[in-house]
mmCIF file of C-alpha atoms in Angstrom:
data_model
loop_
_atom_site.group_PDB
_atom_site.id
_atom_site.type_symbol
_atom_site.label_atom_id
_atom_site.label_comp_id
_atom_site.label_asym_id
_atom_site.label_seq_id
_atom_site.Cartn_x
_atom_site.Cartn_y
_atom_site.Cartn_z
ATOM 1 C CA MET A 1 116.732 69.045 83.305
ATOM 2 C CA ASN A 2 115.602 72.249 84.970
ATOM 3 C CA ARG A 3 116.115 70.551 88.314
ATOM 4 C CA GLU A 4 119.788 71.072 87.846
ATOM 5 C CA ILE A 5 119.609 74.754 86.927
ATOM 6 C CA LYS A 6 119.423 77.185 89.803
ATOM 7 C CA VAL A 7 116.539 79.394 88.740
ATOM 8 C CA PRO A 8 116.498 82.780 90.507
ATOM 9 C CA MET A 9 113.548 83.418 92.813
ATOM 10 C CA PRO A 10 112.425 86.587 90.935
ATOM 11 C CA THR A 11 112.233 84.538 87.720
ATOM 12 C CA LEU A 12 109.988 82.014 89.460
ATOM 13 C CA GLU A 13 107.821 84.825 90.802
ATOM 14 C CA ARG A 14 107.456 86.268 87.321
ATOM 15 C CA LEU A 15 106.670 82.824 85.885
ATOM 16 C CA GLY A 16 103.769 82.741 88.339
ATOM 17 C CA THR A 17 102.630 86.116 86.999
ATOM 18 C CA TYR A 18 102.851 85.016 83.357
ATOM 19 C CA TRP A 19 101.017 81.871 84.168
ATOM 20 C CA LYS A 20 98.122 83.656 85.849
ATOM 21 C CA TYR A 21 97.890 86.000 82.888
ATOM 22 C CA LEU A 22 97.924 83.064 80.430
ATOM 23 C CA ASN A 23 95.037 81.524 82.363
ATOM 24 C CA GLU A 24 93.102 84.779 81.990
ATOM 25 C CA LEU A 25 93.813 84.812 78.249
ATOM 26 C CA GLU A 26 92.669 81.218 77.893
ATOM 27 C CA ASP A 27 89.454 82.085 79.720
ATOM 28 C CA ASN A 28 88.923 84.800 77.133
ATOM 29 C CA TYR A 29 89.598 82.429 74.239
ATOM 30 C CA VAL A 30 92.799 84.193 73.189
ATOM 31 C CA GLU A 31 94.900 81.726 71.178
ATOM 32 C CA THR A 32 98.228 83.425 70.534
ATOM 33 C CA LEU A 33 100.240 86.207 72.108
ATOM 34 C CA SER A 34 103.431 88.171 71.516
ATOM 35 C CA SER A 35 105.930 89.217 74.166
ATOM 36 C CA ALA A 36 104.561 92.753 73.688
ATOM 37 C CA ASN A 37 101.151 91.446 74.842
ATOM 38 C CA ILE A 38 102.838 90.092 77.961
ATOM 39 C CA GLU A 39 104.197 93.547 78.660
ATOM 40 C CA THR A 40 100.758 95.155 78.358
ATOM 41 C CA GLY A 41 99.069 92.451 80.385
ATOM 42 C CA THR A 42 101.536 91.997 83.220
ATOM 43 C CA GLY A 43 103.680 95.146 83.230
ATOM 44 C CA ILE A 44 106.815 92.989 82.820
ATOM 45 C CA ASN A 45 108.858 93.971 79.802
ATOM 46 C CA ALA A 46 109.195 91.759 76.761
ATOM 47 C CA ALA A 47 112.969 91.274 77.039
ATOM 48 C CA GLN A 48 112.625 90.140 80.651
ATOM 49 C CA PHE A 49 109.887 87.726 79.648
ATOM 50 C CA ARG A 50 112.072 86.140 76.952
ATOM 51 C CA LYS A 51 115.012 85.936 79.347
ATOM 52 C CA ASP A 52 112.886 84.256 82.030
ATOM 53 C CA LEU A 53 111.662 81.644 79.575
ATOM 54 C CA SER A 54 115.178 81.003 78.280
ATOM 55 C CA TYR A 55 115.993 79.071 81.476
ATOM 56 C CA PHE A 56 113.632 76.367 80.337
ATOM 57 C CA GLY A 57 114.359 75.888 76.621
ATOM 58 C CA GLU A 58 112.743 77.075 73.406
ATOM 59 C CA PHE A 59 109.366 78.795 73.426
ATOM 60 C CA GLY A 60 107.312 80.476 70.721
ATOM 61 C CA ARG A 61 108.035 81.048 67.046
ATOM 62 C CA PRO A 62 109.583 84.122 65.428
ATOM 63 C CA GLY A 63 106.927 86.181 63.672
ATOM 64 C CA ILE A 64 104.112 84.052 65.079
ATOM 65 C CA GLY A 65 104.494 84.423 68.826
ATOM 66 C CA TYR A 66 103.354 82.032 71.512
ATOM 67 C CA ASN A 67 100.460 79.641 71.594
ATOM 68 C CA VAL A 68 98.595 80.594 74.777
ATOM 69 C CA HIS A 69 97.472 77.089 75.668
ATOM 70 C CA ASP A 70 100.877 75.484 75.083
ATOM 71 C CA LEU A 71 102.722 78.165 76.991
ATOM 72 C CA GLN A 72 100.283 77.911 79.885
ATOM 73 C CA LYS A 73 100.767 74.133 80.020
ATOM 74 C CA ARG A 74 104.542 74.365 79.841
ATOM 75 C CA ILE A 75 104.798 76.978 82.594
ATOM 76 C CA ALA A 76 102.350 74.974 84.721
ATOM 77 C CA HIS A 77 104.630 71.971 84.286
ATOM 78 C CA ILE A 78 107.719 74.006 85.223
ATOM 79 C CA LEU A 79 106.009 75.334 88.351
ATOM 80 C CA LYS A 80 104.553 71.860 89.080
ATOM 81 C CA VAL A 81 101.080 73.302 89.295
ATOM 82 C CA ASP A 82 99.761 70.933 86.645
ATOM 83 C CA LYS A 83 98.835 68.375 89.286
ATOM 84 C CA VAL A 84 96.633 68.660 92.359
ATOM 85 C CA GLN A 85 98.613 69.610 95.463
ATOM 86 C CA PRO A 86 97.082 68.843 98.839
ATOM 87 C CA VAL A 87 97.380 71.742 101.307
ATOM 88 C CA LEU A 88 96.754 71.944 105.050
ATOM 89 C CA LEU A 89 95.276 75.081 106.564
ATOM 90 C CA VAL A 90 96.014 75.922 110.183
ATOM 91 C CA GLY A 91 93.939 78.658 111.799
ATOM 92 C CA ALA A 92 90.197 78.356 111.237
ATOM 93 C CA GLY A 93 89.415 82.049 111.730
ATOM 94 C CA ASN A 94 88.083 84.619 109.275
ATOM 95 C CA LEU A 95 91.165 84.677 107.109
ATOM 96 C CA GLY A 96 91.389 80.887 106.992
ATOM 97 C CA SER A 97 87.739 80.730 106.039
ATOM 98 C CA ALA A 98 88.246 83.315 103.286
ATOM 99 C CA LEU A 99 91.154 81.333 101.876
ATOM 100 C CA ILE A 100 89.238 78.060 101.793
ATOM 101 C CA GLY A 101 86.493 79.861 99.898
ATOM 102 C CA TYR A 102 88.918 81.579 97.525
ATOM 103 C CA PRO A 103 88.118 80.182 94.076
ATOM 104 C CA GLY A 104 91.665 80.815 92.812
ATOM 105 C CA LEU A 105 93.186 78.126 95.014
ATOM 106 C CA LYS A 106 91.284 75.176 93.605
ATOM 107 C CA ARG A 107 91.535 76.587 90.139
ATOM 108 C CA PHE A 108 95.312 76.498 90.431
ATOM 109 C CA HIS A 109 95.205 72.936 91.799
ATOM 110 C CA PHE A 110 95.900 73.780 95.412
ATOM 111 C CA HIS A 111 93.310 71.772 97.325
ATOM 112 C CA ILE A 112 92.881 72.433 101.011
ATOM 113 C CA VAL A 113 92.380 68.930 102.327
ATOM 114 C CA GLY A 114 92.519 69.585 106.056
ATOM 115 C CA ALA A 115 91.697 72.492 108.382
ATOM 116 C CA PHE A 116 93.130 72.682 111.890
ATOM 117 C CA ASP A 117 92.795 74.875 114.956
ATOM 118 C CA ILE A 118 93.777 74.778 118.598
ATOM 119 C CA ASP A 119 90.535 76.286 119.886
ATOM 120 C CA ASP A 120 88.198 73.650 121.355
ATOM 121 C CA LYS A 121 85.213 75.728 120.247
ATOM 122 C CA LYS A 122 86.328 75.444 116.632
ATOM 123 C CA ILE A 123 87.525 71.828 116.628
ATOM 124 C CA GLY A 124 84.769 69.604 115.239
ATOM 125 C CA SER A 125 82.922 72.506 113.588
ATOM 126 C CA LYS A 126 82.556 72.860 109.818
ATOM 127 C CA LEU A 127 84.611 75.283 107.776
ATOM 128 C CA TRP A 128 82.989 75.136 104.375
ATOM 129 C CA ASP A 129 83.010 71.384 103.677
ATOM 130 C CA LEU A 130 85.902 70.564 105.995
ATOM 131 C CA ASP A 131 85.752 69.395 109.601
ATOM 132 C CA VAL A 132 88.088 71.495 111.710
ATOM 133 C CA MET A 133 90.576 69.137 113.357
ATOM 134 C CA ASP A 134 92.736 69.456 116.445
ATOM 135 C CA VAL A 135 96.124 70.900 115.517
ATOM 136 C CA ARG A 136 97.681 68.754 118.244
ATOM 137 C CA ARG A 137 96.828 65.739 116.053
ATOM 138 C CA ILE A 138 98.118 67.192 112.804
ATOM 139 C CA LYS A 139 101.006 64.741 112.440
ATOM 140 C CA GLU A 140 98.670 61.788 112.723
ATOM 141 C CA ALA A 141 96.192 63.389 110.299
ATOM 142 C CA ASN A 142 98.874 64.154 107.756
ATOM 143 C CA GLU A 143 99.995 60.554 107.596
ATOM 144 C CA GLU A 144 96.809 60.051 105.643
ATOM 145 C CA LEU A 145 96.486 63.445 103.937
ATOM 146 C CA GLU A 146 100.133 63.463 102.791
ATOM 147 C CA ALA A 147 100.318 67.227 102.309
ATOM 148 C CA LYS A 148 103.670 68.927 101.913
ATOM 149 C CA ILE A 149 102.254 72.459 101.787
ATOM 150 C CA ALA A 150 100.610 74.341 104.660
ATOM 151 C CA ILE A 151 98.946 77.733 104.919
ATOM 152 C CA LEU A 152 99.255 79.403 108.283
ATOM 153 C CA THR A 153 96.525 81.809 109.352
ATOM 154 C CA VAL A 154 96.984 81.824 113.118
ATOM 155 C CA PRO A 155 97.753 84.782 115.408
ATOM 156 C CA PRO A 156 101.470 85.642 115.690
ATOM 157 C CA SER A 157 101.615 84.328 119.249
ATOM 158 C CA ALA A 158 100.717 80.809 118.060
ATOM 159 C CA ALA A 159 102.673 80.835 114.813
ATOM 160 C CA GLN A 160 105.985 79.351 115.952
ATOM 161 C CA SER A 161 104.553 76.493 117.993
ATOM 162 C CA VAL A 162 102.225 75.572 115.130
ATOM 163 C CA THR A 163 105.149 75.759 112.708
ATOM 164 C CA ASP A 164 107.112 73.292 114.817
ATOM 165 C CA ARG A 165 104.171 70.902 114.599
ATOM 166 C CA LEU A 166 103.946 71.380 110.838
ATOM 167 C CA VAL A 167 107.613 70.573 110.379
ATOM 168 C CA ASP A 168 107.184 67.515 112.557
ATOM 169 C CA ALA A 169 104.198 66.479 110.430
ATOM 170 C CA GLY A 170 106.323 66.472 107.267
ATOM 171 C CA ILE A 171 105.335 69.855 105.818
ATOM 172 C CA LYS A 172 108.046 71.186 103.490
ATOM 173 C CA VAL A 173 106.701 74.594 102.453
ATOM 174 C CA ILE A 174 104.672 77.093 104.461
ATOM 175 C CA LEU A 175 102.743 80.102 103.283
ATOM 176 C CA ASN A 176 102.628 82.323 106.348
ATOM 177 C CA PHE A 177 99.902 84.918 106.814
ATOM 178 C CA ALA A 178 100.823 85.562 110.457
ATOM 179 C CA PRO A 179 102.681 88.855 110.842
ATOM 180 C CA CYS A 180 105.880 87.362 112.246
ATOM 181 C CA ALA A 181 109.079 85.577 111.230
ATOM 182 C CA LEU A 182 109.154 81.788 111.555
ATOM 183 C CA HIS A 183 112.144 79.664 112.441
ATOM 184 C CA VAL A 184 112.330 76.455 110.429
ATOM 185 C CA PRO A 185 114.981 73.896 109.492
ATOM 186 C CA GLU A 186 116.857 74.535 106.248
ATOM 187 C CA SER A 187 114.878 71.887 104.433
ATOM 188 C CA VAL A 188 111.642 73.860 104.916
ATOM 189 C CA LEU A 189 110.776 76.911 102.850
ATOM 190 C CA VAL A 190 108.605 79.736 104.182
ATOM 191 C CA ARG A 191 107.033 82.565 102.193
ATOM 192 C CA GLU A 192 105.306 85.392 103.981
ATOM 193 C CA VAL A 193 102.177 87.126 102.832
ATOM 194 C CA CYS A 194 102.309 90.331 104.714
ATOM 195 C CA PHE A 195 99.813 92.966 103.813
ATOM 196 C CA ILE A 196 100.479 95.132 106.865
ATOM 197 C CA GLN A 197 103.982 95.565 105.529
ATOM 198 C CA GLU A 198 102.589 96.370 102.090
ATOM 199 C CA LEU A 199 100.354 98.981 103.677
ATOM 200 C CA THR A 200 103.236 100.626 105.505
ATOM 201 C CA VAL A 201 105.163 100.915 102.229
ATOM 202 C CA LEU A 202 102.100 102.437 100.594
ATOM 203 C CA SER A 203 101.625 104.752 103.517
ATOM 204 C CA TYR A 204 105.165 106.091 103.144
ATOM 205 C CA HIS A 205 104.586 106.856 99.488
ATOM 206 C CA LEU A 206 101.328 108.574 100.234
ATOM 207 C CA SER A 207 103.089 111.259 102.201
ATOM 208 C CA SER A 208 106.312 111.648 100.269
ATOM 209 C CA MET B 1 114.359 115.880 105.184
ATOM 210 C CA ASN B 2 113.807 112.247 104.244
ATOM 211 C CA ARG B 3 111.274 113.462 101.692
ATOM 212 C CA GLU B 4 114.161 114.525 99.536
ATOM 213 C CA ILE B 5 116.080 111.270 99.713
ATOM 214 C CA LYS B 6 115.009 108.554 97.350
ATOM 215 C CA VAL B 7 114.678 105.613 99.698
ATOM 216 C CA PRO B 8 114.822 102.232 97.898
ATOM 217 C CA MET B 9 111.662 100.134 98.038
ATOM 218 C CA PRO B 10 113.409 97.120 99.660
ATOM 219 C CA THR B 11 114.599 99.412 102.480
ATOM 220 C CA LEU B 12 111.016 100.552 103.062
ATOM 221 C CA GLU B 13 109.837 96.957 103.061
ATOM 222 C CA ARG B 14 112.449 96.039 105.644
ATOM 223 C CA LEU B 15 111.545 99.089 107.758
ATOM 224 C CA GLY B 16 108.028 97.659 107.872
ATOM 225 C CA THR B 17 109.486 94.363 109.074
ATOM 226 C CA TYR B 18 111.596 96.033 111.787
ATOM 227 C CA TRP B 19 108.647 98.046 112.875
ATOM 228 C CA LYS B 20 106.384 95.030 113.267
ATOM 229 C CA TYR B 21 109.083 93.294 115.255
ATOM 230 C CA LEU B 22 109.574 96.342 117.494
ATOM 231 C CA ASN B 23 105.853 96.320 118.201
ATOM 232 C CA GLU B 24 106.114 92.675 119.248
ATOM 233 C CA LEU B 25 109.032 93.516 121.540
ATOM 234 C CA GLU B 26 107.122 96.387 123.109
ATOM 235 C CA ASP B 27 104.193 94.064 123.750
ATOM 236 C CA ASN B 28 106.605 91.799 125.574
ATOM 237 C CA TYR B 29 108.021 94.690 127.649
ATOM 238 C CA VAL B 30 111.449 94.501 126.048
ATOM 239 C CA GLU B 31 113.168 97.867 126.501
ATOM 240 C CA THR B 32 116.405 97.722 124.531
ATOM 241 C CA LEU B 33 117.746 95.720 121.634
ATOM 242 C CA SER B 34 120.960 95.263 119.663
ATOM 243 C CA SER B 35 121.245 94.868 115.917
ATOM 244 C CA ALA B 36 122.071 91.201 116.620
ATOM 245 C CA ASN B 37 118.609 90.884 118.210
ATOM 246 C CA ILE B 38 117.117 92.284 115.010
ATOM 247 C CA GLU B 39 118.886 89.550 113.080
ATOM 248 C CA THR B 40 117.496 86.813 115.313
ATOM 249 C CA GLY B 41 114.003 88.301 115.338
ATOM 250 C CA THR B 42 113.567 89.207 111.693
ATOM 251 C CA GLY B 43 116.170 87.194 109.808
ATOM 252 C CA ILE B 44 117.616 90.427 108.367
ATOM 253 C CA ASN B 45 121.297 90.791 109.085
ATOM 254 C CA ALA B 46 122.645 93.421 111.444
ATOM 255 C CA ALA B 47 124.708 95.287 108.823
ATOM 256 C CA GLN B 48 121.671 95.593 106.570
ATOM 257 C CA PHE B 49 119.618 96.888 109.481
ATOM 258 C CA ARG B 50 122.166 99.615 110.260
ATOM 259 C CA LYS B 51 122.422 100.549 106.596
ATOM 260 C CA ASP B 52 118.646 100.833 106.280
ATOM 261 C CA LEU B 53 118.437 103.114 109.303
ATOM 262 C CA SER B 54 121.306 105.264 108.029
ATOM 263 C CA TYR B 55 118.973 106.831 105.438
ATOM 264 C CA PHE B 56 117.160 108.551 108.256
ATOM 265 C CA GLY B 57 119.882 109.882 110.565
ATOM 266 C CA GLU B 58 121.388 108.674 113.843
ATOM 267 C CA PHE B 59 119.877 105.802 115.781
ATOM 268 C CA GLY B 60 120.957 103.905 118.861
ATOM 269 C CA ARG B 61 124.084 104.254 121.002
ATOM 270 C CA PRO B 62 127.335 102.334 120.719
ATOM 271 C CA GLY B 63 127.593 99.696 123.449
ATOM 272 C CA ILE B 64 124.014 100.305 124.596
ATOM 273 C CA GLY B 65 121.959 99.539 121.529
ATOM 274 C CA TYR B 66 118.516 100.812 120.655
ATOM 275 C CA ASN B 67 115.661 101.857 122.864
ATOM 276 C CA VAL B 68 112.749 99.749 121.603
ATOM 277 C CA HIS B 69 110.069 102.358 122.220
ATOM 278 C CA ASP B 70 112.011 105.237 120.635
ATOM 279 C CA LEU B 71 113.015 103.210 117.610
ATOM 280 C CA GLN B 72 109.428 102.017 117.131
ATOM 281 C CA LYS B 73 108.186 105.628 117.289
ATOM 282 C CA ARG B 74 110.813 106.911 114.886
ATOM 283 C CA ILE B 75 110.202 104.206 112.299
ATOM 284 C CA ALA B 76 106.454 104.732 112.656
ATOM 285 C CA HIS B 77 107.031 108.401 111.929
ATOM 286 C CA ILE B 78 109.200 107.623 108.896
ATOM 287 C CA LEU B 79 106.563 105.253 107.519
ATOM 288 C CA LYS B 80 103.803 107.719 108.485
ATOM 289 C CA VAL B 81 101.983 105.024 110.377
ATOM 290 C CA ASP B 82 101.936 107.096 113.563
ATOM 291 C CA LYS B 83 98.578 108.621 112.642
ATOM 292 C CA VAL B 84 95.269 107.017 111.789
ATOM 293 C CA GLN B 85 94.881 106.414 108.052
ATOM 294 C CA PRO B 86 91.385 105.970 106.702
ATOM 295 C CA VAL B 87 91.088 103.076 104.255
ATOM 296 C CA LEU B 88 88.294 102.044 101.865
ATOM 297 C CA LEU B 89 87.586 98.390 101.236
ATOM 298 C CA VAL B 90 86.014 97.338 97.956
ATOM 299 C CA GLY B 91 84.663 93.820 97.687
ATOM 300 C CA ALA B 92 82.528 92.719 100.622
ATOM 301 C CA GLY B 93 83.134 88.978 100.206
ATOM 302 C CA ASN B 94 84.911 86.512 102.494
ATOM 303 C CA LEU B 95 88.343 87.998 102.057
ATOM 304 C CA GLY B 96 87.064 91.544 102.578
ATOM 305 C CA SER B 97 85.299 90.416 105.709
ATOM 306 C CA ALA B 98 88.444 88.703 107.004
ATOM 307 C CA LEU B 99 90.466 91.864 106.449
ATOM 308 C CA ILE B 100 87.993 94.091 108.275
ATOM 309 C CA GLY B 101 88.170 91.695 111.190
ATOM 310 C CA TYR B 102 91.976 91.460 111.090
ATOM 311 C CA PRO B 103 93.200 92.964 114.359
ATOM 312 C CA GLY B 104 96.540 93.977 112.861
ATOM 313 C CA LEU B 105 95.026 96.658 110.653
ATOM 314 C CA LYS B 106 93.576 98.819 113.407
ATOM 315 C CA ARG B 107 96.543 98.197 115.575
ATOM 316 C CA PHE B 108 98.767 99.706 112.892
ATOM 317 C CA HIS B 109 96.406 102.661 112.494
ATOM 318 C CA PHE B 110 94.800 101.576 109.261
ATOM 319 C CA HIS B 111 91.092 102.089 109.848
ATOM 320 C CA ILE B 112 88.657 100.725 107.313
ATOM 321 C CA VAL B 113 86.090 103.504 107.217
ATOM 322 C CA GLY B 114 83.988 102.389 104.274
ATOM 323 C CA ALA B 115 83.077 99.052 102.647
ATOM 324 C CA PHE B 116 81.763 98.892 99.095
ATOM 325 C CA ASP B 117 80.394 96.298 96.718
ATOM 326 C CA ILE B 118 78.597 96.194 93.386
ATOM 327 C CA ASP B 119 76.257 93.354 94.338
ATOM 328 C CA ASP B 120 72.750 94.605 95.207
ATOM 329 C CA LYS B 121 72.368 91.726 97.653
ATOM 330 C CA LYS B 122 75.356 92.978 99.635
ATOM 331 C CA ILE B 123 74.706 96.737 99.427
ATOM 332 C CA GLY B 124 72.983 97.873 102.606
ATOM 333 C CA SER B 125 73.995 94.791 104.585
ATOM 334 C CA LYS B 126 76.375 94.911 107.541
ATOM 335 C CA LEU B 127 80.000 93.853 107.318
ATOM 336 C CA TRP B 128 81.132 93.900 110.943
ATOM 337 C CA ASP B 129 80.128 97.424 112.027
ATOM 338 C CA LEU B 130 80.148 98.912 108.530
ATOM 339 C CA ASP B 131 77.217 99.336 106.138
ATOM 340 C CA VAL B 132 78.174 98.030 102.720
ATOM 341 C CA MET B 133 77.761 100.878 100.243
ATOM 342 C CA ASP B 134 77.253 100.938 96.488
ATOM 343 C CA VAL B 135 80.612 101.108 94.724
ATOM 344 C CA ARG B 136 78.984 103.239 92.016
ATOM 345 C CA ARG B 137 78.695 105.979 94.657
ATOM 346 C CA ILE B 138 82.229 105.667 95.985
ATOM 347 C CA LYS B 139 83.365 109.066 94.727
ATOM 348 C CA GLU B 140 80.516 110.798 96.526
ATOM 349 C CA ALA B 141 81.120 108.779 99.696
ATOM 350 C CA ASN B 142 84.833 109.521 99.680
ATOM 351 C CA GLU B 143 84.246 113.269 99.640
ATOM 352 C CA GLU B 144 83.280 112.764 103.251
ATOM 353 C CA LEU B 145 85.532 109.833 104.199
ATOM 354 C CA GLU B 146 88.635 111.424 102.631
ATOM 355 C CA ALA B 147 90.550 108.168 102.273
ATOM 356 C CA LYS B 148 93.634 107.976 100.089
ATOM 357 C CA ILE B 149 94.189 104.237 100.569
ATOM 358 C CA ALA B 150 91.987 101.454 99.244
ATOM 359 C CA ILE B 151 92.066 97.693 99.617
ATOM 360 C CA LEU B 152 90.717 95.754 96.664
ATOM 361 C CA THR B 153 89.199 92.326 97.315
ATOM 362 C CA VAL B 154 87.011 91.922 94.229
ATOM 363 C CA PRO B 155 87.164 89.171 91.575
ATOM 364 C CA PRO B 156 89.713 89.794 88.793
ATOM 365 C CA SER B 157 86.941 90.471 86.270
ATOM 366 C CA ALA B 158 85.750 93.504 88.281
ATOM 367 C CA ALA B 159 89.164 94.770 89.389
ATOM 368 C CA GLN B 160 89.979 97.224 86.607
ATOM 369 C CA SER B 161 86.592 98.940 86.496
ATOM 370 C CA VAL B 162 86.604 99.304 90.286
ATOM 371 C CA THR B 163 90.156 100.659 90.115
ATOM 372 C CA ASP B 164 89.068 103.344 87.648
ATOM 373 C CA ARG B 165 86.369 104.399 90.116
ATOM 374 C CA LEU B 166 88.900 104.460 92.970
ATOM 375 C CA VAL B 167 91.258 106.692 91.019
ATOM 376 C CA ASP B 168 88.356 108.966 90.161
ATOM 377 C CA ALA B 169 87.407 109.094 93.852
ATOM 378 C CA GLY B 170 90.850 110.418 94.802
ATOM 379 C CA ILE B 171 92.500 107.178 95.977
ATOM 380 C CA LYS B 172 96.305 107.384 95.701
ATOM 381 C CA VAL B 173 97.436 103.954 96.831
ATOM 382 C CA ILE B 174 95.804 100.585 96.282
ATOM 383 C CA LEU B 175 96.508 97.278 97.951
ATOM 384 C CA ASN B 176 95.309 94.732 95.420
ATOM 385 C CA PHE B 177 94.259 91.237 96.471
ATOM 386 C CA ALA B 178 92.704 90.452 93.087
ATOM 387 C CA PRO B 179 94.927 88.119 91.081
ATOM 388 C CA CYS B 180 95.466 90.494 88.149
ATOM 389 C CA ALA B 181 97.494 93.533 87.084
ATOM 390 C CA LEU B 182 95.831 96.950 87.382
ATOM 391 C CA HIS B 183 96.344 99.909 85.091
ATOM 392 C CA VAL B 184 96.546 103.203 86.958
ATOM 393 C CA PRO B 185 97.874 106.716 86.300
ATOM 394 C CA GLU B 186 101.457 107.379 87.348
ATOM 395 C CA SER B 187 100.328 109.303 90.422
ATOM 396 C CA VAL B 188 98.724 106.162 91.864
ATOM 397 C CA LEU B 189 100.711 103.363 93.477
ATOM 398 C CA VAL B 190 99.556 99.757 93.489
ATOM 399 C CA ARG B 191 100.956 96.893 95.550
ATOM 400 C CA GLU B 192 99.796 93.369 94.938
ATOM 401 C CA VAL B 193 99.200 90.765 97.570
ATOM 402 C CA CYS B 194 99.316 87.619 95.610
ATOM 403 C CA PHE B 195 99.335 84.397 97.501
ATOM 404 C CA ILE B 196 98.609 82.231 94.458
ATOM 405 C CA GLN B 197 101.916 83.425 93.081
ATOM 406 C CA GLU B 198 103.585 82.659 96.396
ATOM 407 C CA LEU B 199 102.128 79.182 96.288
ATOM 408 C CA THR B 200 103.411 78.547 92.777
ATOM 409 C CA VAL B 201 106.913 79.533 93.883
ATOM 410 C CA LEU B 202 106.611 77.202 96.852
ATOM 411 C CA SER B 203 105.282 74.467 94.641
ATOM 412 C CA TYR B 204 108.326 74.698 92.384
ATOM 413 C CA HIS B 205 110.668 74.350 95.340
ATOM 414 C CA LEU B 206 108.756 71.395 96.666
ATOM 415 C CA SER B 207 109.645 69.344 93.623
ATOM 416 C CA SER B 208 113.157 70.557 92.866
#
């Protein structure tokens, strides 16, 4: 049903926040929570939380609150993170290596199933337990790997040409760590992780 | 003068985007640009670009456009990224190491001047050209380093206690890579870099 509702992007972003927080609560054996707890734990106010959930039906019980495990499962289902998602990583440098080793990814069912680079010195080497493959053969490799998600950790100068290859290889969503805008067809979604930009915003506030 | 105007956060974020793009243009020896070029290069539309600049006075010349170098310098000045900013890094793991090695940071005048960890096996070791120091002595160390910015790359379980130490050591802005919300006094600003959240948003779109 929710496929037919147009859910605003900020709501989806907040759902991701709630979901991470619910995972933390589960780890700490917390069984129920109120929307006031959500506010303390995530900084998002209780009314907003209830509104965000209202897109997806009935949640919680008046006077009792929310069952942490159930809510976690339902949000995971909404965000489609309740199943393993294969992910390709392009750019086998330091950042790529850090991401493969990042425990949060696997935990949230994003499994990096292939690592690629264009540098002959890196191709064939090991990055954690993955063999770094030639990015020029990514389409061929993805016929088997069947990933729809890619993480891009290449220098800005290589980002667009790699993106074109990713699109050609059937990738539908790209998480871009390269500090530059990517041009993609309308059917492909890109999100940028840009910490330089975050730092500049912080820097402004430091002095004002 | 711009210290007295309340500039909206999205405007600051976009200024960071323009600024990165202007740096790219300078690298490619481009001398002038139009607001239409901005739209092609950053995906932000020309009217928005002019509106964002209008907070800070007069820019560009009708019929001629913008001088890339001047505009880059002026935005750098607005964002206060025209001077070196010392930055502390806490969490000397893979992600911390990747960030220290990230060429973009130095390029944009963010210099990581101290690396800290709580793990005795890491304290005293080298992370690139930095000696990893004991996070329990961060206040003392920062009396000399005088950083106001910190980057947090510790596991979520350690994030809050490290944050309390950072605040105590005089840090005013924190870039948080740990997947959790931080509680700080009002005088301290936190920005989160959360790629798990980005991935969940992407994941939703993949299936809808």
